[in-house]
GROMACS .gro file of C-alpha atoms in nm:
model
  442
    1MET     CA    1  11.267  11.413  10.635
    2SER     CA    2  11.187  11.451  10.308
    3PHE     CA    3  11.101  11.772  10.152
    4LYS     CA    4  10.998  11.794   9.799
    5ASN     CA    5  10.790  12.060   9.595
    6ARG     CA    6  10.638  12.080   9.271
    7LEU     CA    7  10.466  12.255   8.979
    8THR     CA    8  10.162  12.214   8.777
    9VAL     CA    9  10.022  12.428   8.517
   10LEU     CA   10   9.737  12.329   8.303
   11LEU     CA   11   9.697  12.556   7.968
   12ASN     CA   12   9.385  12.533   7.738
   13GLU     CA   13   9.417  12.280   7.411
   14LYS     CA   14   9.438  12.617   7.235
   15ASP     CA   15   9.737  12.798   7.442
   16THR     CA   16  10.080  12.783   7.343
   17PHE     CA   17  10.366  12.843   7.535
   18ASP     CA   18  10.515  13.086   7.403
   19GLU     CA   19  10.245  13.332   7.477
   20TYR     CA   20  10.203  13.220   7.833
   21ILE     CA   21  10.539  13.053   7.970
   22SER     CA   22  10.867  13.163   8.009
   23THR     CA   23  11.184  12.987   8.150
   24ASN     CA   24  11.555  13.107   8.213
   25ASP     CA   25  11.815  12.945   8.414
   26THR     CA   26  11.669  12.945   8.747
   27HIS     CA   27  11.302  13.020   8.669
   28VAL     CA   28  10.976  12.944   8.550
   29LYS     CA   29  10.727  13.227   8.478
   30VAL     CA   30  10.361  13.205   8.421
   31LYS     CA   31  10.142  13.480   8.266
   32GLY     CA   32   9.787  13.468   8.359
   33LYS     CA   33   9.485  13.549   8.101
   34THR     CA   34   9.144  13.659   8.094
   35ASP     CA   35   8.970  13.294   8.107
   36GLY     CA   36   9.255  13.185   8.368
   37ILE     CA   37   9.543  12.919   8.402
   38HIS     CA   38   9.520  12.703   8.630
   39LEU     CA   39   9.827  12.627   8.871
   40GLN     CA   40   9.871  12.341   9.123
   41GLN     CA   41  10.180  12.373   9.406
   42ARG     CA   42  10.249  12.087   9.588
   43TYR     CA   43  10.431  12.009   9.884
   44THR     CA   44  10.524  11.686  10.016
   45ILE     CA   45  10.666  11.600  10.332
   46GLU     CA   46  10.769  11.278  10.474
   47ARG     CA   47  10.753  11.227  10.810
   48SER     CA   48  11.011  11.061  11.008
   49ASP     CA   49  10.871  11.033  11.318
   50ALA     CA   50  10.509  10.951  11.356
   51SER     CA   51  10.357  11.196  11.571
   52THR     CA   52   9.957  11.050  11.513
   53LYS     CA   53   9.846  10.789  11.786
   54LEU     CA   54   9.721  10.501  11.505
   55PRO     CA   55   9.880  10.408  11.184
   56ASP     CA   56   9.553  10.481  11.000
   57GLU     CA   57   9.487  10.810  11.113
   58ILE     CA   58   9.400  11.048  10.821
   59LEU     CA   59   9.329  11.389  10.864
   60ARG     CA   60   9.228  11.560  10.580
   61LEU     CA   61   9.193  11.989  10.555
   62THR     CA   62   9.019  12.158  10.225
   63TRP     CA   63   8.931  12.491  10.195
   64ARG     CA   64   8.753  12.581   9.845
   65SER     CA   65   8.675  12.977   9.768
   66ILE     CA   66   8.354  13.110   9.673
   67ASP     CA   67   8.490  13.157   9.307
   68GLY     CA   68   8.662  12.824   9.304
   69MET     CA   69   8.645  12.543   9.092
   70LYS     CA   70   8.247  12.430   9.075
   71ARG     CA   71   8.328  12.196   8.791
   72PRO     CA   72   8.585  11.953   8.769
   73SER     CA   73   8.931  11.998   8.719
   74VAL     CA   74   9.226  11.755   8.532
   75ILE     CA   75   9.409  11.859   8.837
   76GLU     CA   76   9.211  11.950   9.107
   77PRO     CA   77   8.978  11.724   9.329
   78PHE     CA   78   8.640  11.824   9.366
   79LEU     CA   79   8.603  12.027   9.675
   80THR     CA   80   8.277  12.106   9.866
   81PHE     CA   81   8.273  12.519   9.963
   82GLY     CA   82   8.397  12.639  10.242
   83PHE     CA   83   8.625  12.487  10.539
   84ASN     CA   84   8.610  12.123  10.601
   85ALA     CA   85   8.820  11.875  10.820
   86TYR     CA   86   8.771  11.520  10.757
   87THR     CA   87   8.906  11.259  10.991
   88ASN     CA   88   8.892  10.860  10.964
   89VAL     CA   89   8.928  10.790  11.359
   90ASN     CA   90   8.854  10.983  11.606
   91SER     CA   91   8.701  11.374  11.620
   92GLU     CA   92   8.910  11.493  11.867
   93LEU     CA   93   9.213  11.535  11.608
   94LEU     CA   94   9.003  11.858  11.545
   95GLY     CA   95   9.020  11.994  11.823
   96ASP     CA   96   8.804  12.313  11.896
   97TYR     CA   97   8.599  12.194  11.619
   98SER     CA   98   8.496  11.895  11.745
   99ASN     CA   99   8.144  11.917  11.701
  100SER     CA  100   8.175  11.752  11.424
  101VAL     CA  101   7.902  11.550  11.212
  102ASP     CA  102   7.995  11.188  11.261
  103SER     CA  103   7.879  10.955  10.970
  104LYS     CA  104   8.017  10.599  10.888
  105VAL     CA  105   8.329  10.676  10.689
  106TYR     CA  106   8.432  10.983  10.876
  107HIS     CA  107   8.401  11.293  11.095
  108VAL     CA  108   8.350  11.659  10.966
  109PHE     CA  109   8.363  11.950  11.068
  110HIS     CA  110   8.214  12.241  10.832
  111GLY     CA  111   8.356  12.582  10.858
  112ASP     CA  112   8.302  12.920  10.633
  113SER     CA  113   8.667  13.076  10.755
  114LEU     CA  114   9.009  13.026  10.642
  115LEU     CA  115   9.185  13.081  10.963
  116GLU     CA  116   8.982  12.740  11.100
  117MET     CA  117   9.271  12.569  10.874
  118GLU     CA  118   9.558  12.761  10.993
  119LYS     CA  119   9.464  12.679  11.333
  120ILE     CA  120   9.470  12.268  11.312
  121LEU     CA  121   9.799  12.303  11.151
  122LEU     CA  122   9.989  12.565  11.365
  123LYS     CA  123   9.915  12.212  11.636
  124TYR     CA  124  10.150  12.039  11.419
  125GLU     CA  125  10.508  12.131  11.484
  126ASP     CA  126  10.653  11.979  11.195
  127ILE     CA  127  10.455  12.135  10.904
  128PRO     CA  128  10.605  12.456  10.811
  129THR     CA  129  10.261  12.670  10.791
  130LYS     CA  130  10.511  12.957  10.627
  131LEU     CA  131  10.472  12.768  10.286
  132ILE     CA  132  10.084  12.834  10.269
  133ASP     CA  133   9.964  13.162  10.170
  134PHE     CA  134   9.637  13.111  10.344
  135ASP     CA  135   9.481  13.317  10.036
  136MET     CA  136   9.091  13.279  10.084
  137GLY     CA  137   9.105  13.319   9.690
  138ASN     CA  138   9.287  12.995   9.637
  139ASP     CA  139   9.197  12.661   9.736
  140TYR     CA  140   9.348  12.403   9.913
  141ASP     CA  141   9.363  12.020  10.027
  142ILE     CA  142   9.605  11.917  10.290
  143ILE     CA  143   9.606  11.551  10.403
  144ILE     CA  144   9.813  11.466  10.671
  145ASP     CA  145   9.867  11.052  10.801
  146ASN     CA  146  10.160  10.915  11.021
  147LYS     CA  147  10.430  10.887  10.706
  148SER     CA  148  10.352  11.214  10.486
  149VAL     CA  149  10.211  11.551  10.486
  150GLN     CA  150  10.091  11.653  10.155
  151ILE     CA  151   9.976  12.023  10.088
  152ASN     CA  152   9.823  12.145   9.781
  153GLU     CA  153   9.733  12.484   9.675
  154TYR     CA  154   9.527  12.557   9.356
  155LYS     CA  155   9.515  12.905   9.228
  156ILE     CA  156   9.396  13.089   8.872
  157LEU     CA  157   9.597  13.333   8.726
  158HIS     CA  158   9.399  13.598   8.564
  159GLU     CA  159   9.501  13.843   8.317
  160ASN     CA  160   9.823  14.069   8.432
  161ASP     CA  161   9.882  13.804   8.712
  162ILE     CA  162  10.241  13.686   8.690
  163PHE     CA  163  10.384  13.346   8.881
  164GLU     CA  164  10.720  13.267   8.915
  165TYR     CA  165  10.861  12.945   9.043
  166GLY     CA  166  11.189  12.857   9.146
  167LYS     CA  167  11.424  12.768   9.474
  168SER     CA  168  11.377  12.962   9.759
  169GLU     CA  169  11.627  13.120  10.007
  170PHE     CA  170  11.416  13.026  10.271
  171PHE     CA  171  11.317  12.631  10.226
  172ASP     CA  172  11.572  12.368  10.123
  173PHE     CA  173  11.358  12.123   9.888
  174ASP     CA  174  11.522  11.788   9.826
  175LYS     CA  175  11.378  11.781   9.529
  176MET     CA  176  11.199  12.097   9.292
  177GLU     CA  177  11.025  12.034   8.941
  178ALA     CA  178  10.755  12.201   8.756
  179GLY     CA  179  10.544  12.063   8.445
  180ILE     CA  180  10.380  12.275   8.210
  181PHE     CA  181  10.068  12.068   8.014
  182ASN     CA  182   9.834  12.119   7.732
  183LEU     CA  183   9.472  11.934   7.771
  184GLU     CA  184   9.519  11.654   7.442
  185SER     CA  185   9.233  11.490   7.446
  186GLN     CA  186   8.920  11.361   7.794
  187ASP     CA  187   8.680  11.131   7.730
  188ASP     CA  188   8.475  10.945   8.026
  189ILE     CA  189   8.765  10.810   8.195
  190ASP     CA  190   9.059  10.869   8.042
  191THR     CA  191   9.302  11.219   8.018
  192ASN     CA  192   9.609  11.290   7.806
  193LEU     CA  193   9.806  11.568   7.894
  194GLY     CA  194  10.116  11.674   7.689
  195GLY     CA  195  10.380  11.908   7.729
  196ILE     CA  196  10.765  11.939   7.896
  197SER     CA  197  10.873  11.898   8.277
  198CYS     CA  198  11.168  12.037   8.450
  199ILE     CA  199  11.381  11.925   8.742
  200TRP     CA  200  11.620  12.160   8.939
  201ARG     CA  201  11.971  12.053   9.032
  202ALA     CA  202  12.048  11.951   9.384
  203GLU     CA  203  12.356  12.169   9.432
  204ASP     CA  204  12.232  12.526   9.330
  205ASN     CA  205  11.963  12.712   9.189
  206ASN     CA  206  11.982  12.592   8.860
  207ILE     CA  207  11.728  12.388   8.635
  208GLU     CA  208  11.900  12.077   8.540
  209LYS     CA  209  11.690  11.987   8.222
  210CYS     CA  210  11.345  12.043   8.037
  211GLN     CA  211  11.188  11.783   7.868
  212LYS     CA  212  10.903  11.678   7.705
  213THR     CA  213  10.626  11.501   7.848
  214MET     CA  214  10.302  11.295   7.803
  215LEU     CA  215  10.098  11.188   8.070
  216LEU     CA  216   9.804  10.925   8.028
  217PHE     CA  217   9.562  10.858   8.353
  218LYS     CA  218   9.230  10.814   8.452
  219SER     CA  219   9.034  11.092   8.604
  220GLY     CA  220   8.787  10.968   8.875
  221HIS     CA  221   8.571  11.334   8.845
  222ILE     CA  222   8.459  11.489   8.496
  223GLU     CA  223   8.212  11.694   8.366
  224LYS     CA  224   7.885  11.522   8.257
  225ASP     CA  225   7.824  11.589   7.875
  226GLN     CA  226   7.470  11.799   7.822
  227ARG     CA  227   7.365  11.937   7.529
  228ASN     CA  228   7.116  12.193   7.661
  229GLU     CA  229   7.346  12.485   7.905
  230LYS     CA  230   7.024  12.572   8.124
  231ASN     CA  231   7.019  12.572   8.474
  232ILE     CA  232   6.951  12.251   8.665
  233ILE     CA  233   6.893  12.359   9.018
  234GLU     CA  234   6.653  12.663   9.066
  235ILE     CA  235   6.478  12.729   9.432
  236GLU     CA  236   6.143  12.787   9.433
  237GLN     CA  237   6.003  13.137   9.478
  238PRO     CA  238   5.907  13.252   9.699
  239VAL     CA  239   6.177  13.090   9.939
  240GLY     CA  240   5.966  13.146  10.267
  241LEU     CA  241   6.012  12.911  10.566
  242HIS     CA  242   6.049  12.563  10.405
  243PRO     CA  243   6.312  12.599  10.074
  244LYS     CA  244   6.257  12.389   9.774
  245LEU     CA  245   6.497  12.271   9.563
  246LEU     CA  246   6.367  12.231   9.247
  247VAL     CA  247   6.620  11.986   8.979
  248ASN     CA  248   6.537  11.963   8.635
  249LEU     CA  249   6.639  11.633   8.474
  250THR     CA  250   6.366  11.647   8.227
  251ASP     CA  251   6.671  11.647   7.938
  252ILE     CA  252   6.926  11.436   8.115
  253ARG     CA  253   6.989  11.033   8.131
  254VAL     CA  254   7.166  10.804   8.284
  255SER     CA  255   7.471  10.716   8.101
  256ASP     CA  256   7.389  10.358   8.129
  257ASP     CA  257   7.240  10.066   8.419
  258GLN     CA  258   7.572  10.125   8.640
  259CYS     CA  259   7.476  10.468   8.716
  260ASN     CA  260   7.279  10.687   8.915
  261ILE     CA  261   7.191  11.041   8.967
  262TYR     CA  262   7.245  11.207   9.326
  263MET     CA  263   7.283  11.566   9.482
  264PHE     CA  264   7.466  11.605   9.762
  265LEU     CA  265   7.409  11.894  10.043
  266GLN     CA  266   7.633  12.036  10.318
  267LEU     CA  267   7.342  12.219  10.520
  268PRO     CA  268   7.413  12.483  10.824
  269LEU     CA  269   7.243  12.444  11.132
  270GLU     CA  270   6.980  12.714  11.056
  271ILE     CA  271   6.818  12.466  10.743
  272PHE     CA  272   6.740  12.111  10.791
  273VAL     CA  273   6.590  11.818  10.640
  274ASP     CA  274   6.322  11.610  10.714
  275GLN     CA  275   6.402  11.249  10.675
  276TYR     CA  276   6.048  11.145  10.725
  277GLN     CA  277   5.914  11.378  10.479
  278SER     CA  278   6.206  11.370  10.214
  279ASP     CA  279   6.343  11.037  10.234
  280PRO     CA  280   6.677  11.077  10.185
  281PHE     CA  281   6.957  10.847  10.088
  282PHE     CA  282   7.132  10.902  10.408
  283LEU     CA  283   7.119  11.167  10.640
  284PHE     CA  284   7.375  11.270  10.915
  285GLY     CA  285   7.404  11.510  11.194
  286GLU     CA  286   7.102  11.754  11.284
  287HIS     CA  287   6.787  11.680  11.219
  288ASP     CA  288   6.591  11.746  11.494
  289LEU     CA  289   6.261  11.857  11.415
  290GLU     CA  290   6.169  12.139  11.660
  291LEU     CA  291   6.477  12.283  11.832
  292PRO     CA  292   6.536  12.645  11.696
  293SER     CA  293   6.929  12.669  11.592
  294TYR     CA  294   7.050  12.888  11.913
  295LYS     CA  295   6.947  12.538  12.147
  296LEU     CA  296   7.168  12.328  11.889
  297LYS     CA  297   7.473  12.529  11.905
  298ASP     CA  298   7.685  12.293  12.105
  299LYS     CA  299   7.570  12.000  11.887
  300ALA     CA  300   7.694  11.942  11.524
  301TRP     CA  301   7.792  12.232  11.315
  302GLY     CA  302   7.485  12.136  11.073
  303SER     CA  303   7.408  11.786  10.866
  304GLU     CA  304   7.525  11.624  10.557
  305THR     CA  305   7.282  11.444  10.311
  306LEU     CA  306   7.277  11.271  10.011
  307PHE     CA  307   6.936  11.235   9.768
  308GLU     CA  308   6.893  10.979   9.484
  309LEU     CA  309   6.745  11.187   9.195
  310GLU     CA  310   6.491  11.045   8.897
  311PRO     CA  311   6.584  11.127   8.545
  312GLY     CA  312   6.366  11.272   8.299
  313MET     CA  313   6.173  11.482   8.556
  314VAL     CA  314   6.174  11.776   8.776
  315ASN     CA  315   6.265  11.662   9.131
  316GLU     CA  316   6.159  11.844   9.429
  317ILE     CA  317   6.326  11.859   9.772
  318THR     CA  318   6.220  12.034  10.035
  319LEU     CA  319   6.421  12.176  10.284
  320HIS     CA  320   6.352  12.342  10.624
  321SER     CA  321   6.454  12.670  10.850
  322ARG     CA  322   6.488  12.672  11.202
  323TYR     CA  323   6.381  12.942  11.427
  324VAL     CA  324   6.741  13.199  11.450
  325GLU     CA  325   6.824  13.366  11.769
  326PRO     CA  326   6.723  13.742  11.771
  327PHE     CA  327   6.937  14.040  11.701
  328SER     CA  328   6.973  14.364  11.890
  329ASN     CA  329   7.207  14.538  11.601
  330LEU     CA  330   7.253  14.514  11.233
  331SER     CA  331   7.536  14.216  11.137
  332GLU     CA  332   7.708  14.093  10.870
  333ASN     CA  333   7.472  13.794  10.780
  334LEU     CA  334   7.186  14.022  10.798
  335ASN     CA  335   7.050  14.282  10.532
  336MET     CA  336   6.810  14.586  10.552
  337ASP     CA  337   6.545  14.338  10.604
  338ASP     CA  338   6.612  14.162  10.900
  339HIS     CA  339   6.707  13.808  10.791
  340PHE     CA  340   6.969  13.582  10.879
  341ILE     CA  341   7.125  13.455  10.529
  342SER     CA  342   7.237  13.094  10.499
  343HIS     CA  343   7.448  12.937  10.248
  344ILE     CA  344   7.364  12.608  10.070
  345GLU     CA  345   7.532  12.489   9.782
  346PRO     CA  346   7.370  12.180   9.641
  347ILE     CA  347   7.597  11.914   9.420
  348VAL     CA  348   7.399  11.711   9.152
  349PHE     CA  349   7.624  11.417   8.967
  350GLU     CA  350   7.609  11.118   8.809
  351GLU     CA  351   7.792  10.831   8.983
  352CYS     CA  352   7.875  10.502   8.776
  353ALA     CA  353   8.068  10.200   8.897
  354THR     CA  354   8.300  10.140   8.589
  355GLY     CA  355   8.488   9.851   8.766
  356ALA     CA  356   8.839  10.007   8.701
  357LEU     CA  357   9.108   9.942   8.977
  358ASN     CA  358   9.333  10.272   8.912
  359LEU     CA  359   9.050  10.533   8.944
  360LYS     CA  360   9.132  10.634   9.327
  361SER     CA  361   9.448  10.767   9.231
  362ASN     CA  362   9.639  10.987   8.932
  363PRO     CA  363   9.945  11.209   8.945
  364PHE     CA  364   9.775  11.541   9.068
  365TYR     CA  365   9.500  11.377   9.346
  366SER     CA  366   9.321  11.093   9.518
  367LYS     CA  367   9.029  11.033   9.637
  368ASN     CA  368   8.965  11.063  10.018
  369LEU     CA  369   8.766  11.161  10.317
  370GLY     CA  370   8.486  11.359  10.187
  371LEU     CA  371   8.152  11.311   9.922
  372GLU     CA  372   8.399  10.996   9.799
  373ALA     CA  373   8.390  10.804  10.046
  374PHE     CA  374   8.025  10.680  10.030
  375PHE     CA  375   8.129  10.507   9.700
  376THR     CA  376   8.339  10.248   9.536
  377GLU     CA  377   8.681  10.328   9.507
  378ASP     CA  378   8.631  10.234   9.106
  379THR     CA  379   8.370  10.503   9.104
  380ILE     CA  380   8.384  10.769   8.829
  381PHE     CA  381   8.171  11.090   8.940
  382LYS     CA  382   8.040  11.287   8.612
  383HIS     CA  383   7.917  11.597   8.777
  384ILE     CA  384   7.581  11.776   8.572
  385GLU     CA  385   7.592  12.124   8.809
  386THR     CA  386   7.719  12.268   9.163
  387LYS     CA  387   7.491  12.609   9.232
  388SER     CA  388   7.495  12.836   9.543
  389PHE     CA  389   7.231  12.967   9.745
  390ASN     CA  390   7.136  13.220  10.000
  391ILE     CA  391   6.854  13.145  10.205
  392PRO     CA  392   6.685  13.432  10.373
  393ILE     CA  393   6.589  13.341  10.740
  394PRO     CA  394   6.321  13.597  10.903
  395ARG     CA  395   6.485  13.695  11.248
  396PRO     CA  396   6.321  13.911  11.514
  397ASN     CA  397   6.463  14.211  11.663
  398SER     CA  398   6.505  14.210  12.082
  399SER     CA  399   6.570  14.535  12.083
  400GLU     CA  400   6.173  14.573  12.016
  401TYR     CA  401   6.147  14.305  12.290
  402GLU     CA  402   6.002  14.542  12.596
  403ALA     CA  403   5.744  14.724  12.323
  404THR     CA  404   5.652  14.403  12.236
  405VAL     CA  405   5.549  14.245  12.591
  406TYR     CA  406   5.392  14.581  12.670
  407ILE     CA  407   5.154  14.556  12.368
  408THR     CA  408   5.125  14.212  12.414
  409VAL     CA  409   5.015  14.241  12.844
  410PHE     CA  410   4.824  14.575  12.683
  411CYS     CA  411   4.609  14.359  12.466
  412LEU     CA  412   4.568  14.090  12.694
  413VAL     CA  413   4.418  14.257  12.993
  414THR     CA  414   4.204  14.458  12.766
  415SER     CA  415   4.091  14.130  12.618
  416ILE     CA  416   3.995  14.019  12.953
  417ILE     CA  417   3.845  14.300  13.068
  418TYR     CA  418   3.658  14.284  12.751
  419LEU     CA  419   3.534  13.922  12.809
  420LEU     CA  420   3.487  13.995  13.189
  421TYR     CA  421   3.262  14.311  13.072
  422LYS     CA  422   3.039  14.088  12.847
  423MET     CA  423   2.969  13.766  13.042
  424PHE     CA  424   2.906  13.967  13.385
  425GLY     CA  425   2.779  14.300  13.295
  426LYS     CA  426   2.488  14.196  13.090
  427LEU     CA  427   2.377  13.953  13.361
  428SER     CA  428   2.385  14.258  13.594
  429SER     CA  429   2.174  14.481  13.402
  430LYS     CA  430   1.921  14.248  13.317
  431PRO     CA  431   1.548  14.379  13.401
  432THR     CA  432   1.359  14.238  13.669
  433THR     CA  433   1.028  14.080  13.567
  434ILE     CA  434   0.726  14.091  13.822
  435ASP     CA  435   0.448  13.834  13.828
  436ASN     CA  436   0.098  13.932  13.851
  437SER     CA  437  -0.092  13.632  13.776
  438SER     CA  438  -0.173  13.583  14.154
  439THR     CA  439  -0.293  13.914  14.225
  440GLU     CA  440  -0.669  13.942  14.251
  441ILE     CA  441  -0.841  14.307  14.256
  442LYS     CA  442  -1.166  14.290  14.500
   0.00000   0.00000   0.00000
């Protein structure tokens, strides 16, 4: 079984190596800075014994922290918020998380805890989970198939942070290398990195050599060039029970005729799309119009949907909130206004078919299960904005149930008595009329 480890450090164009990077015979040391230095640490395990059932089975586990990358990075794939587990063959691979959303290209479970990723990985005996920090502030992209396991860990070094990279006494890697790069240039497709790469000797802990390295590759994700730095996505106020997303594309045009603008949403169970009202490009998962969220707990975790947007105008997307289960005491997802807080994160991007055949992968990441799977391999994603919103949903207090019942019964009984009085009380007190027309006095 082959076991490899690689570190990638990405500096900005104006950053100097001497200021943030130092090396000795055995280690590379990276010093953080105020606006952050991006690191990727990759572990690759070549599996000698296939432990999956089918040759084409893929399990992809991703985690993006609340402070993680919401903009495309040269060395990091674009990940959706929270924990996501994707499989292309059978949702049973997700184990306890089999309440997946099933689309035409994958099954996906979405959650908000990094522990869910750890639980799935512990089922694989050939994956050394001690390698992974499971730090909620980092991002993770783990791809498992019958040939290999690839673990990608992304972190940002801020001021006063120090990261040292060298051979470990706990893990014997067959190959270790590190690359430290500046972003030299980037256009719509091509990315150029320049820097140094270092390789460790197999027989001891020393660095064998460091040499200048230049990388030229094509990125699948870039940031769309926008002249006006303004908020594209807003939510109409007040929010209410039917949150309305406003996507302002009045100043945005598509790059060419082969491009379209979309918005992708992963919606929790408490928020849903009415497919007959909003006309999504696709919608998978729970979208029942009537059932409350607590009646759907044994179903899918929520839904995934994609909307095609019109450039040059404000696009309105109406969502709907479900009735949520009453509570008896305040909990972590409630505020003092007794609202359930549901999180959504719309992703607005432009997709363009380029005809290029080498956009599927680059030295740092490959397109895989997830949003990218709905598009062709030659697609480039130009990201416009990704924004987080917390949706407050009113939630009744079950501790007030008895008082509510008593008041309701009292009002009902009082109303019935009042109506009966009005109907029959007046009838019984109606005066008697005496007909004297036939009475004759003699």
